[in-house]
Each structure stands twice: as C-alpha cells, then as structure tokens.
Coordinates of C-alpha atoms in Angstrom, one line a residue:
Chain A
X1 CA 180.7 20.0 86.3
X2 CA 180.2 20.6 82.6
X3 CA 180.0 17.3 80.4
X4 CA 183.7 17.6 78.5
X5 CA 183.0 18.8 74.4
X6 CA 184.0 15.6 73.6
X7 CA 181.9 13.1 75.3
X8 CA 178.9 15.3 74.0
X9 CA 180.3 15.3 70.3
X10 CA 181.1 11.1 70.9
X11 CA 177.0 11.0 71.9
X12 CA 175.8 12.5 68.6
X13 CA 175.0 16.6 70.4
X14 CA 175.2 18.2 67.4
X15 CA 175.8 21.4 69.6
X16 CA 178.5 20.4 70.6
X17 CA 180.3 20.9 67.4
X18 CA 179.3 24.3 67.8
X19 CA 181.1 24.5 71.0
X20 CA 184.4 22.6 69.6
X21 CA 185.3 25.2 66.6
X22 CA 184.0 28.3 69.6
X23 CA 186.7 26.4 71.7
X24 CA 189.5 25.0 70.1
X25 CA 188.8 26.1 66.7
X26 CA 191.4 29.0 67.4
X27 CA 193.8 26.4 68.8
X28 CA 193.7 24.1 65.7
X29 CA 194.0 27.2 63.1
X30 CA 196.8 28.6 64.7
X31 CA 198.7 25.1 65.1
X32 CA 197.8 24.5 61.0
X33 CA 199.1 28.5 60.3
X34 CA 202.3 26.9 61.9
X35 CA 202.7 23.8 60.3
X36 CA 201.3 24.4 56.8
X37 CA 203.0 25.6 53.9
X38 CA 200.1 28.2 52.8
X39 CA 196.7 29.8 54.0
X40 CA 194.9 27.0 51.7
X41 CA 196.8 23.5 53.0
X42 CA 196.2 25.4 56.3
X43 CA 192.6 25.4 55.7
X44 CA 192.0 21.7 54.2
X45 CA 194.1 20.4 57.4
X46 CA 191.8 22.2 59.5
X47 CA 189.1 20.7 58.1
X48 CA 189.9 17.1 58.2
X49 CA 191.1 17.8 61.9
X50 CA 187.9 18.4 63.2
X51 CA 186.8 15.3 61.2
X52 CA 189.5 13.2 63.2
X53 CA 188.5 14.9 66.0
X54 CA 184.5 13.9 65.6
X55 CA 185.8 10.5 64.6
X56 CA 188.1 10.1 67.9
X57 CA 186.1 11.7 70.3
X58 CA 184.9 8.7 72.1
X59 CA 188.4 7.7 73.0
X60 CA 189.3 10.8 74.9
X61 CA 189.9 9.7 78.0
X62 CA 190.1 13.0 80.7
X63 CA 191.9 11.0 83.2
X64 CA 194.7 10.9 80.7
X65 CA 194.8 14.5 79.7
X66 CA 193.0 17.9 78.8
X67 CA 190.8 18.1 75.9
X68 CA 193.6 20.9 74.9
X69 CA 195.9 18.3 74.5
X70 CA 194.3 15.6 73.1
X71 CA 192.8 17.6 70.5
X72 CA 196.5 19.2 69.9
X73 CA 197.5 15.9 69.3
X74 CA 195.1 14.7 67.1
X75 CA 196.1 17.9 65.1
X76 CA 199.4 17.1 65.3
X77 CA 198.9 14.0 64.0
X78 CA 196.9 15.3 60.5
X79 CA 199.5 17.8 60.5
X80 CA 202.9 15.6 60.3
X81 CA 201.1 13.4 58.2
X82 CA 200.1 16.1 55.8
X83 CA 203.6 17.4 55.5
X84 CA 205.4 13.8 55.3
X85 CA 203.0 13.7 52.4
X86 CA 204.3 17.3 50.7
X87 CA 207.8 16.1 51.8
X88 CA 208.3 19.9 53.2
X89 CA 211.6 20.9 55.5
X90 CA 212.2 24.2 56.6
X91 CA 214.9 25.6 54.7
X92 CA 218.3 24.8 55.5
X93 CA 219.4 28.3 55.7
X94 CA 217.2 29.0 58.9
X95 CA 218.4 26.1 60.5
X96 CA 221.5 28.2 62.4
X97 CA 219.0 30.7 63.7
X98 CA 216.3 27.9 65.1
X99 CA 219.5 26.1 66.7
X100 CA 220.3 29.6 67.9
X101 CA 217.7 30.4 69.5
X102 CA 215.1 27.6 70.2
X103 CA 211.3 28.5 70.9
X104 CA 210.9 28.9 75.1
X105 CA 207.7 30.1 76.0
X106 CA 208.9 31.4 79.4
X107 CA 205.4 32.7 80.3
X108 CA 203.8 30.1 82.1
X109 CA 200.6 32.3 81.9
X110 CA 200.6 31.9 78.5
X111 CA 200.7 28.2 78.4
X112 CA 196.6 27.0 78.0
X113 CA 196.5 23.8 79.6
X114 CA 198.1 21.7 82.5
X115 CA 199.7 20.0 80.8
X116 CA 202.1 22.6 79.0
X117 CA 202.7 23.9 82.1
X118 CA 203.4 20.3 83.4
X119 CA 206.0 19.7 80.4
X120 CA 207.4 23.3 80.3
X121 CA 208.6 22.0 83.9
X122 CA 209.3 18.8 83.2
X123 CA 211.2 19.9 80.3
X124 CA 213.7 22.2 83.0
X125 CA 214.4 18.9 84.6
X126 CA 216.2 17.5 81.5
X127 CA 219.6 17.0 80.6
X128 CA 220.3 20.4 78.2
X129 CA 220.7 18.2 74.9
X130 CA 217.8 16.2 75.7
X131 CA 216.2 19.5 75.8
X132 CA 217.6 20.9 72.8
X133 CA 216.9 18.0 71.1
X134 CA 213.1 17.7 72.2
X135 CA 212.7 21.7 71.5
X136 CA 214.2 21.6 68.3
X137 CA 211.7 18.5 67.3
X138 CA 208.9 19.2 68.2
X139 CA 208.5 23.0 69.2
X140 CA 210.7 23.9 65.9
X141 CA 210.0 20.7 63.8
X142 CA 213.0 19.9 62.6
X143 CA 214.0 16.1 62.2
X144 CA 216.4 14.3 63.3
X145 CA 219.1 14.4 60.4
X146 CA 219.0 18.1 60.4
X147 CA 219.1 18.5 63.9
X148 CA 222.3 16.0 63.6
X149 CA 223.3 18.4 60.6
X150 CA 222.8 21.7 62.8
X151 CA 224.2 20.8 65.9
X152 CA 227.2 18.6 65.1
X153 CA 225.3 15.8 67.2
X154 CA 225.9 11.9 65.7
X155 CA 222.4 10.9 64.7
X156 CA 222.0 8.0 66.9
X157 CA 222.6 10.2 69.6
X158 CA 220.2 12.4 68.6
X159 CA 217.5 9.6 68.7
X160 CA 218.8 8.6 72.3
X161 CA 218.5 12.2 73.4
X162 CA 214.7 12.5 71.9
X163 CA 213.9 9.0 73.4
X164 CA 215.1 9.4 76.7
X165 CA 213.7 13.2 77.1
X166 CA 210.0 11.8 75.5
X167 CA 209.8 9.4 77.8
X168 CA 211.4 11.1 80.9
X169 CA 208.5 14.0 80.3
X170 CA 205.7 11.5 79.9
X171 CA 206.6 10.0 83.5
X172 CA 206.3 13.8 84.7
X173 CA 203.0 13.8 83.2
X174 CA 202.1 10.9 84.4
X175 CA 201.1 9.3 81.3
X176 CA 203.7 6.1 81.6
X177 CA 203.5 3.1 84.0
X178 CA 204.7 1.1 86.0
X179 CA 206.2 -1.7 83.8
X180 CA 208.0 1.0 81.4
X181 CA 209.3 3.4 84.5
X182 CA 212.9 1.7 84.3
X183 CA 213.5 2.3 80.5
X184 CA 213.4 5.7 81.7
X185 CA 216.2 5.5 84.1
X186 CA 218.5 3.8 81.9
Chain B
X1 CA 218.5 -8.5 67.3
X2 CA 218.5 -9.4 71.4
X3 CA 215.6 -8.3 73.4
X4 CA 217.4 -4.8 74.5
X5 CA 218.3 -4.0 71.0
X6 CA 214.7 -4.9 69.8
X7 CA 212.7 -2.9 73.1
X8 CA 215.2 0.3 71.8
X9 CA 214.6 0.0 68.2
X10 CA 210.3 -0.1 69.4
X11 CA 211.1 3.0 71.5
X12 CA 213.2 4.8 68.8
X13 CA 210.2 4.2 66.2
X14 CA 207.4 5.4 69.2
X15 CA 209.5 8.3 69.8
X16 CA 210.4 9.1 66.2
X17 CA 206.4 8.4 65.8
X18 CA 205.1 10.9 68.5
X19 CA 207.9 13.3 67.2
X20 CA 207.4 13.5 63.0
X21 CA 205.3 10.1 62.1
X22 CA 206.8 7.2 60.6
X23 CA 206.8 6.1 56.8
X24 CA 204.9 2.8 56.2
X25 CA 207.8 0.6 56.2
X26 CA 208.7 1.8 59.9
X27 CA 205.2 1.7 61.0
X28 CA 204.8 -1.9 60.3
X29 CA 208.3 -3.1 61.8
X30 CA 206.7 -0.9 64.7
X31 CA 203.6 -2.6 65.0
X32 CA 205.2 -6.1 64.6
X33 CA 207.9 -4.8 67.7
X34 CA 204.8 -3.8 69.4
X35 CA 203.5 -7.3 69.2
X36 CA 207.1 -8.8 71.6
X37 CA 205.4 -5.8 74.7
X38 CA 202.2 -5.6 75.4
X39 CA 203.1 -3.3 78.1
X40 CA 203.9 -0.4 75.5
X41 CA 200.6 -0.9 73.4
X42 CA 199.2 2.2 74.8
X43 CA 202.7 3.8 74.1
X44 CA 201.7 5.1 70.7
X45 CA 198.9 7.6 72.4
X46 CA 201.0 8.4 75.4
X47 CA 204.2 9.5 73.8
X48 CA 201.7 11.5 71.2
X49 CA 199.9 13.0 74.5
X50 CA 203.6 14.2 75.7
X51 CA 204.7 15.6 72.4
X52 CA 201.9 17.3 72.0
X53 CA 201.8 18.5 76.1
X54 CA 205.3 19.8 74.7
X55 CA 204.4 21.6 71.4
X56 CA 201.8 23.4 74.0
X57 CA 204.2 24.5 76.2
X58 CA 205.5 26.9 73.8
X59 CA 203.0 27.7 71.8
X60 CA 199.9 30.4 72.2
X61 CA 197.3 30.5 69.6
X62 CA 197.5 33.9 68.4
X63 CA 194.7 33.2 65.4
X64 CA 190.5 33.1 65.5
X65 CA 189.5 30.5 63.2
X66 CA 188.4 32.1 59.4
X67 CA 184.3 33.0 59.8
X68 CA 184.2 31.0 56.6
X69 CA 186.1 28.3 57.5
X70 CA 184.0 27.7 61.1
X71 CA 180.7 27.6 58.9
X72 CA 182.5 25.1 55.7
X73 CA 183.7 22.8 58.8
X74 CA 179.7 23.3 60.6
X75 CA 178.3 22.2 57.3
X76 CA 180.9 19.3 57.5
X77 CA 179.4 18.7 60.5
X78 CA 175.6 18.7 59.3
X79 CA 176.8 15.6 57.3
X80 CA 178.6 13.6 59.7
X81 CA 176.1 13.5 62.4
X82 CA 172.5 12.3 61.4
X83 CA 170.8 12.6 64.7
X84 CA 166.6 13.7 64.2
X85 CA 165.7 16.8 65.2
X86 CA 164.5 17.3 68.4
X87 CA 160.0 16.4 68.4
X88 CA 157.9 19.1 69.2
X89 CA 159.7 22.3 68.8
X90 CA 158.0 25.1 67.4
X91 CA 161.1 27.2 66.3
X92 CA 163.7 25.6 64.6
X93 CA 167.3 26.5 64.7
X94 CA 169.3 27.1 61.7
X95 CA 173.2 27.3 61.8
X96 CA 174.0 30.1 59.0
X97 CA 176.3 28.8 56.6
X98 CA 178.8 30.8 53.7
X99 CA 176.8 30.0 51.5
X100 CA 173.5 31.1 53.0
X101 CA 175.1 34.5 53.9
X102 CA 176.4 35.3 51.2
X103 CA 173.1 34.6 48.7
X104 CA 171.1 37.0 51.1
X105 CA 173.0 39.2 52.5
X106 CA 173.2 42.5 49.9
X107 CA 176.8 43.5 49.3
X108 CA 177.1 46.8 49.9
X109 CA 176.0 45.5 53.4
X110 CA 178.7 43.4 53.6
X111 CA 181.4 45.6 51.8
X112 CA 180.3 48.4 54.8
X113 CA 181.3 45.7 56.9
X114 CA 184.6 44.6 56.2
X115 CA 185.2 48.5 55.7
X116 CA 184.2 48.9 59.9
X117 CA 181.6 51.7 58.5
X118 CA 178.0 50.8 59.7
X119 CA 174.8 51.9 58.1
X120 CA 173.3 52.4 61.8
X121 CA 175.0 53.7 64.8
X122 CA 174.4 50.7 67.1
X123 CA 175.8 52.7 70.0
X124 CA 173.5 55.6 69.7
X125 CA 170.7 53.4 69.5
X126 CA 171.9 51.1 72.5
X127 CA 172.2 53.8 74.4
X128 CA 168.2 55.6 73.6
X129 CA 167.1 51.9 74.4
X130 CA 168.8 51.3 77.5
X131 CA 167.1 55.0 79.0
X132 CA 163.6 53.2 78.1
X133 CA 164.5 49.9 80.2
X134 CA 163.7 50.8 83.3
X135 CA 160.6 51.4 82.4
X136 CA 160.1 48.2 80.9
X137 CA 161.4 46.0 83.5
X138 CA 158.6 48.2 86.0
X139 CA 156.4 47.2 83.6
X140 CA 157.7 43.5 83.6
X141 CA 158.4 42.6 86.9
X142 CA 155.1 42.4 88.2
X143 CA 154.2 39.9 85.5
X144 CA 157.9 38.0 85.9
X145 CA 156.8 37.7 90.1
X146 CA 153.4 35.6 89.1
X147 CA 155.2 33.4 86.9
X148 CA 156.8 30.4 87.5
X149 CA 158.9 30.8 85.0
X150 CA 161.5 33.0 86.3
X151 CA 161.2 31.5 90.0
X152 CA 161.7 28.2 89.6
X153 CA 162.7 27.6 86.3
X154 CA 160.0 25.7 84.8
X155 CA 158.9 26.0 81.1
X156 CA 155.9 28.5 81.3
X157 CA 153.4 26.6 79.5
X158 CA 150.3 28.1 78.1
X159 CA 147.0 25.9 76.7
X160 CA 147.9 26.3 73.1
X161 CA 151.6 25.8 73.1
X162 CA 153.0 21.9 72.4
X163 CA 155.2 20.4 74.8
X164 CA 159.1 21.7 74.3
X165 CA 160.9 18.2 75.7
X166 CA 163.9 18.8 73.6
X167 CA 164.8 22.3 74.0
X168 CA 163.2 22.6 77.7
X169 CA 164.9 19.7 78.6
X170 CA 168.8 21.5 77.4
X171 CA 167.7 24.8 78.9
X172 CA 167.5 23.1 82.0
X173 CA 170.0 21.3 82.1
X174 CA 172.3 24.1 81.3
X175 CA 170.6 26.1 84.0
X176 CA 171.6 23.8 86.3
X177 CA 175.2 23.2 85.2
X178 CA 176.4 26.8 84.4
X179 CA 178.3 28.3 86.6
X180 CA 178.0 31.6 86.3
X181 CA 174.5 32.7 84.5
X182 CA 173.4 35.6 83.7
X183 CA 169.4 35.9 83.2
X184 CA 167.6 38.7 81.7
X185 CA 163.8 39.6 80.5
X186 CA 163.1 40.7 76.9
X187 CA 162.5 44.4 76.8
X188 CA 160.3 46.6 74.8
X189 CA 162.7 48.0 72.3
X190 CA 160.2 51.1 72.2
X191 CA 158.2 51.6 74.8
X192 CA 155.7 53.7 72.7
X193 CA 155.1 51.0 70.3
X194 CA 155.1 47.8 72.6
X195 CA 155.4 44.5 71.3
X196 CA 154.1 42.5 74.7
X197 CA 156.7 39.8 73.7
X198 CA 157.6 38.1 77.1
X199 CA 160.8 35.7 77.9
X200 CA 164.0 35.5 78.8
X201 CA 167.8 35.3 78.2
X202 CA 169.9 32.9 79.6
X203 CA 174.3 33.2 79.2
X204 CA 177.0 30.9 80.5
X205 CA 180.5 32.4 79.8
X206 CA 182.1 29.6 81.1
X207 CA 180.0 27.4 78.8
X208 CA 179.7 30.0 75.8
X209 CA 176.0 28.7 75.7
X210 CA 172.8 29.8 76.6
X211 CA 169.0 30.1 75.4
X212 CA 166.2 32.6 74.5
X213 CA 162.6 32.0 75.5
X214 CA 159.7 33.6 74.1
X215 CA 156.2 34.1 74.3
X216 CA 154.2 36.4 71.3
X217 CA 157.1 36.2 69.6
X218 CA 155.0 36.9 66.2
X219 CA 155.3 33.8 63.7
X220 CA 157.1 35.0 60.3
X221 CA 156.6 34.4 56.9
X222 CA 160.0 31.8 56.5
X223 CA 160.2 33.2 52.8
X224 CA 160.9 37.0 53.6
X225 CA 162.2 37.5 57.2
X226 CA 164.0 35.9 59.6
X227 CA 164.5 36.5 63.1
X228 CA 167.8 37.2 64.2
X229 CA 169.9 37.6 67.6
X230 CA 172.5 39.8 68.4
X231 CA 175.0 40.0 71.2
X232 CA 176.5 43.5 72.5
X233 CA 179.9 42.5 74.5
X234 CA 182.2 45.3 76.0
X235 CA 185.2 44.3 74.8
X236 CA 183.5 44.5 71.0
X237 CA 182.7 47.2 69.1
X238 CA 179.5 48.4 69.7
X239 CA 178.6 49.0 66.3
X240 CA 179.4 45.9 65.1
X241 CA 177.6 43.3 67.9
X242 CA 178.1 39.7 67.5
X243 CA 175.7 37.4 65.5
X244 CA 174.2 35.0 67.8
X245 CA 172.3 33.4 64.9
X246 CA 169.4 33.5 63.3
X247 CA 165.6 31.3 63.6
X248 CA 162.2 31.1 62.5
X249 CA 159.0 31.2 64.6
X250 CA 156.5 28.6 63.1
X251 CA 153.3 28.0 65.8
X252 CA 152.1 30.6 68.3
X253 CA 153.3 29.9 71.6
X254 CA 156.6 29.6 73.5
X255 CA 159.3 29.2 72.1
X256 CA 163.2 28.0 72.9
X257 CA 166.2 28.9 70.7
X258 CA 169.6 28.2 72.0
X259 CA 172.3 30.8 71.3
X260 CA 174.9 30.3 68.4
X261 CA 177.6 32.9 69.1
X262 CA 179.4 33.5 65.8
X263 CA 182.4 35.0 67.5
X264 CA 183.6 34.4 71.5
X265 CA 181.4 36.4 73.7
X266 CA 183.5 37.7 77.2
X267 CA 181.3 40.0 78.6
X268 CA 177.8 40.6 77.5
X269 CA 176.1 43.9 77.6
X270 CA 172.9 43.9 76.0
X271 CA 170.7 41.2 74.3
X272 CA 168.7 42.2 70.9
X273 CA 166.6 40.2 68.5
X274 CA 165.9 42.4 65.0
X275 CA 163.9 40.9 62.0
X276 CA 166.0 40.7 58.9
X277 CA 165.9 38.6 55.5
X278 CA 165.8 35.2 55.7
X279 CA 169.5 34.0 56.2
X280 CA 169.7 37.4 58.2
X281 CA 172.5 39.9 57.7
X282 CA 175.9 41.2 58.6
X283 CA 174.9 45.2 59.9
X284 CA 171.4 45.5 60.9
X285 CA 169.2 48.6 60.9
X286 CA 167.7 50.0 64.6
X287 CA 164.3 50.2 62.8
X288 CA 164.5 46.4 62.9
X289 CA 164.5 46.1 66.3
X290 CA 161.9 43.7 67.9
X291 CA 163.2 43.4 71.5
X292 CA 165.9 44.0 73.9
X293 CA 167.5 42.7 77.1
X294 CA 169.8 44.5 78.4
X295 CA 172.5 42.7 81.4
X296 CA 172.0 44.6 84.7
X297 CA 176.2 45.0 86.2

C-alpha cells in the first residue's frame, strides 16, 4: 500500500506537496469558498491551510481517521478561527430558511470518506434536536445563540443537545474511549 | 463548582471548541478544566475529528483549486521544506510557478487559451501521429526485448551516464507500489524525421504519479528552450492536453523526470514531450513535437 501524503510530507518529500494540493487541494478550496466571506479571504485561508497542514502532518495518525478528515479538520480549524477573527454571522434574515431546511446530503455516494458516511449514519441514530442542533452547527454554521434565536430552543439546551450529539457520533466513529463512554449515556 | 458541574462545563467548552472555536478567555478555563481529566486530553482532536467527519457528511467539493493559487501555495512550499536536491541527476525538475509562466509565456498565447481557441489542432495531429505508431513500436520492440530495462525494471545504464540513485530509486519504488500502471515507449513523433530517443512512460492513477525515462534525449540550451510534457486524457479536451511540467536536459545520457500533472489526469491517452521556451507554454505548436507515447486500451 501507498505511503499516506502525509507521512511523506511529515519526512521532508517535497513531492508530496505536489500530491496534497492534486488531492485535497479541491477539498480545502471548496470548504474556504464555503466559509469565507470573499474569493480573496478564501484564497489567504487556503494558503495558510496547507501551511497547518505541512506543519501538522506528522501527527496524523491513520488509525484515527482518513487523511480526508483530518485534513478537513485542520481546515476547519483555520477557518473558524479566521472568521471568529472578522466576527462574520450569516445574516439573520436567512436564518428561517437554514432552520427550514437544513443541509442533508442524502447521497451516500457523494460522501468522500468513511468517515462521512460513518457520521451521516451515526447522525440518523440521534435524537431529531440533537440532530438539528449538530446540522445547524456545523453543516450550516450557525452558533449557538442564533440557533437558540431560530428555533425557540433555551440556550443551555442547545449546548446539551450539541454535546451529547458530538459525543454520541464520536463513539460511532470510534474515536472516544473507554473511560469517557458513560458521559455519553447520560 | 462540583466535579459534575466542572466535567460538563470541560465538555460544553470541547464541544463549543470542535463546533465554532473558543475565544481566549474560554480556551484557557478549558485548558485549566482539562488539567482535573487526563482521560479527555485527547478530547480536543477527537471531537474536532467528529465535527469535521460531520461537516463531510454533507458536503461535496464542487471546486478545482485556482491554477494560480496551486502554484503561489507550491512556491510556499519551496520555502518550507529545505531538503537538497537529489545527487547525481542529470535533469532537473522545475515546478512552474505564476510567476514563471506568466514572464514567458507570450499573451496572445495565453489569451487564445482562456478563449478555448487553439493555435494547433492537437486532435488532428494526435490522430496523424497515432497512424505512424505502429510503426514505431515495430521498430522499437525488438530493441525494448534486448533490454533490461523494460523486463525487469532496472535503470538501463550506459558507460557515459552517472548513476541516478535519487530518481531511479523513486521510479522504483513507485513501480512497485502502484497499483494499476500503465507503461509505454517513447515514439517517433515522425517517423520520416526520427529522433532515436529511447525510454519510457510510467502512470499510476491511483497514485496521480509516474516518471519519464530517456535516452538521446538531446541536451538544451537552458536559456532558450525547455522541454516540456504533455498529457492527452479522454475526459479532456483534446486540444487543450494537460501540462505535465516542464525540465531541462543537462549531460548526455539517461535521464529520469517524474510527472507533475497540473490538472487531475483520469484516463490517459497519449504521452508527448514538445520543446518550448524556457518556462514552457500554455498551447503548444505540432511542429514542436519531439516524441510520443501513445497508451495502448
């Protein structure tokens, strides 16, 4: 089996680099198109992505996850940091139609990695506000206040709802252990 | 705060952390809760792992990275890592960047380009060169069947040519870890004006990776022309093949270049090395041709 992009970039391959943006670079763009106010921010994210990606490659850990994943993550991350920096919320008026209709992607075919399919499943098994609550987070990116605002929901229980669903889906994925299982039950 | 209200305020921050990130003040209460369970300390990467598992789950990238963008973030790269070249390589591989491309590729070239008109009918000539291959391979495979090279995969090697431990070494490692390769000769372009340049092609899909060899691969003058690869795929246009990137031969002998596929290559059709201007071009011209391999289906 191939050596994973990661470990290559982590050992100094400079090819690999190469072989990240022919990869993921696709991936990353589209996630920054998403969560960036304008083409430009979109493009400086991107860029100091694949910095945090070169910089975290050697903790990538592939019996923990894909390299899809962890490389969405570390995308995410850059990304929510970027806009807690702008302070930029969607615009309350939109909020009734993301309520409305929350993003499903009900094409399992679609989903690029095993573990989207994993928590597309594992998100069927939730309660329906933990759901809501969990879609409306982090598929829409609204936060908590306005998901309390757009729904009616107290904001404590919105927390519980986004706590309990999180963790519920990481035991699916199997990313939890043993001596944090029962906080998941409660 | 009791111990349950202090583990649910250290999930509430995790969870709130995974979901949208935490302002300073919350991130160090976190990482002072964190301190009380040991158990959770990998809880920061996990629940980030699951959020991001679930912002997948509904989500299809639907974009190609910016050309531009891809070579400002390979220059980026060119920074960060400081490895030394590889010893003993005789061509050496240059990743074209904007900047490069732009200073030498002529505009109108370029403005044809982004317009989808070419100035040469790659098709037409694909298809003249591909009626003159089966000639070629006659011509070849007599010499291919001597060689080692294509039967067991070693370097050919030749008493003028320096050792290739570098290169060699990748191109054999790849040959031995792709999983669905796809080998080819070099061609004469035209048979009636033959070039005698000998080598190979080598393609992973899978990997999006692969080499060319060559041997009398003429050496060029670094400060006019530029060799430069091209890759016909049948779900691109045929008039506009992909850039697999462009090199420079320095010493007579053999020679290794791996592949640097600008744009994601699915099925490969035909292989084709042209001489341009050094940084090479966007549309090249069939009177630049040097040599061909075409992928036998």
């Amino acid at each position: 089996m191939a050596q994973a992009i990661l470990h290559r970039i982590a050992s100094g391959d400079k090819t690999a680099v190469q072989d990240c943006l022919k990869f993921y670079g696709g991936l990353v763009w589209s996630l920054a198109r998403k969560m960036s106010p304008n083409t430009d921010d979109a493009e400086d994210a991107v860029q100091e992505i694949f910095i945090d990606i070169w910089k975290n490659a050697e903790r990538f850990d592939e019996s923990q996850s894909s390299e899809t994943t962890f490389i969405a993550m570390i995308a995410r991350r850059r990304l929510i940091d970027r806009l807690r920096y702008s302070n930029r919320r969607i615009s309350a008026s939109s909020l009734e139609d993301v309520v409305a209709e929350p993003a499903n992607n009900s094409n399992e075919d679609l989903q690029i990695c095993v573990e989207a399919k994993e928590a597309a499943q594992a998100l069927k098994t939730l309660r329906p506000e933990q759901r809501q609550v969990l879609q409306l987070s982090i598929v829409q990116g609204l936060s908590h206040q306005e998901i309390s605002d757009a729904t009616g929901m107290p904001l404590g229980t919105v927390k519980t709802h986004a706590r309990r669903g999180l963790l519920q889906v990481r035991e699916f994925l199997g990313l939890g252990n043993s001596n944090t299982e029962k906080e998941v039950s409660r | 705060m009791n111990d349950l209200e202090r583990q649910e305020k250290m999930l509430d921050l995790l969870t709130e952390k995974a979901i949208s990130g935490l302002d300073e003040q919350s991130q160090q209460e976190l990482k002072e809760l964190l301190n009380n369970y040991p158990e959770w300390h990998d809880g920061e990467e996990t629940l980030a792992l699951t959020a991001a598992a679930i912002k997948l789950s509904a989500f299809t990238p639907d974009e190609e990275i910016p050309v531009h963008l891809s070579a400002k973030i390979l220059a980026q790269s060119e920074r960060y890592f400081s490895t030394s070249e590889n010893e003993g390589k005789v061509v050496e591989f240059r990743p074209r960047t904007e900047k490069q491309t732009e200073s030498v590729a002529p505009a109108p070239v370029v403005a044809d380009s982004k317009a989808g008109i070419s100035v040469w009918n790659w098709a037409g000539w694909a298809i003249a060169a591909a009626a003159c291959i089966a000639l070629a391979i006659n011509l070849w495979l007599p010499r291919t069947t001597e060689s080692p090279v294509l039967t067991n995969n070693q370097a050919p090697s030749t008493p003028t040519a320096p050792p290739l431990p570098g290169l060699s070494e990748q191109r054999q490692q790849f040959l031995a870890s792709a999983p669905d390769l796809v080998q080819e000769n070099w061609a004469e372009a035209n048979p009636k004006e033959p070039r005698n340049i000998e080598g190979d092609i080598v393609w992973s899909n899978a990997l999006q990776k692969g080499f060319v060899r060559f041997r009398n691969l003429p050496v060029n003058d670094k400060t006019r022309e530029t060799y430069q690869l091209w890759i016909f795929d049948a779900n691109q246009n045929e008039k506009t093949p992909i850039d697999g990137g462009v090199f420079d031969v320095d010493a007579n002998g053999d020679v290794i270049v791996p592949i640097n596929a600008k744009l994601k290559v699915q099925k490969p059709t035909m292989f084709a090395v042209t001489k341009e201007k050094p940084g090479g071009v966007v549309v090249s011209d069939p009177k630049r041709v040097v040599t061909i391999a075409k992928i036998e289906t």
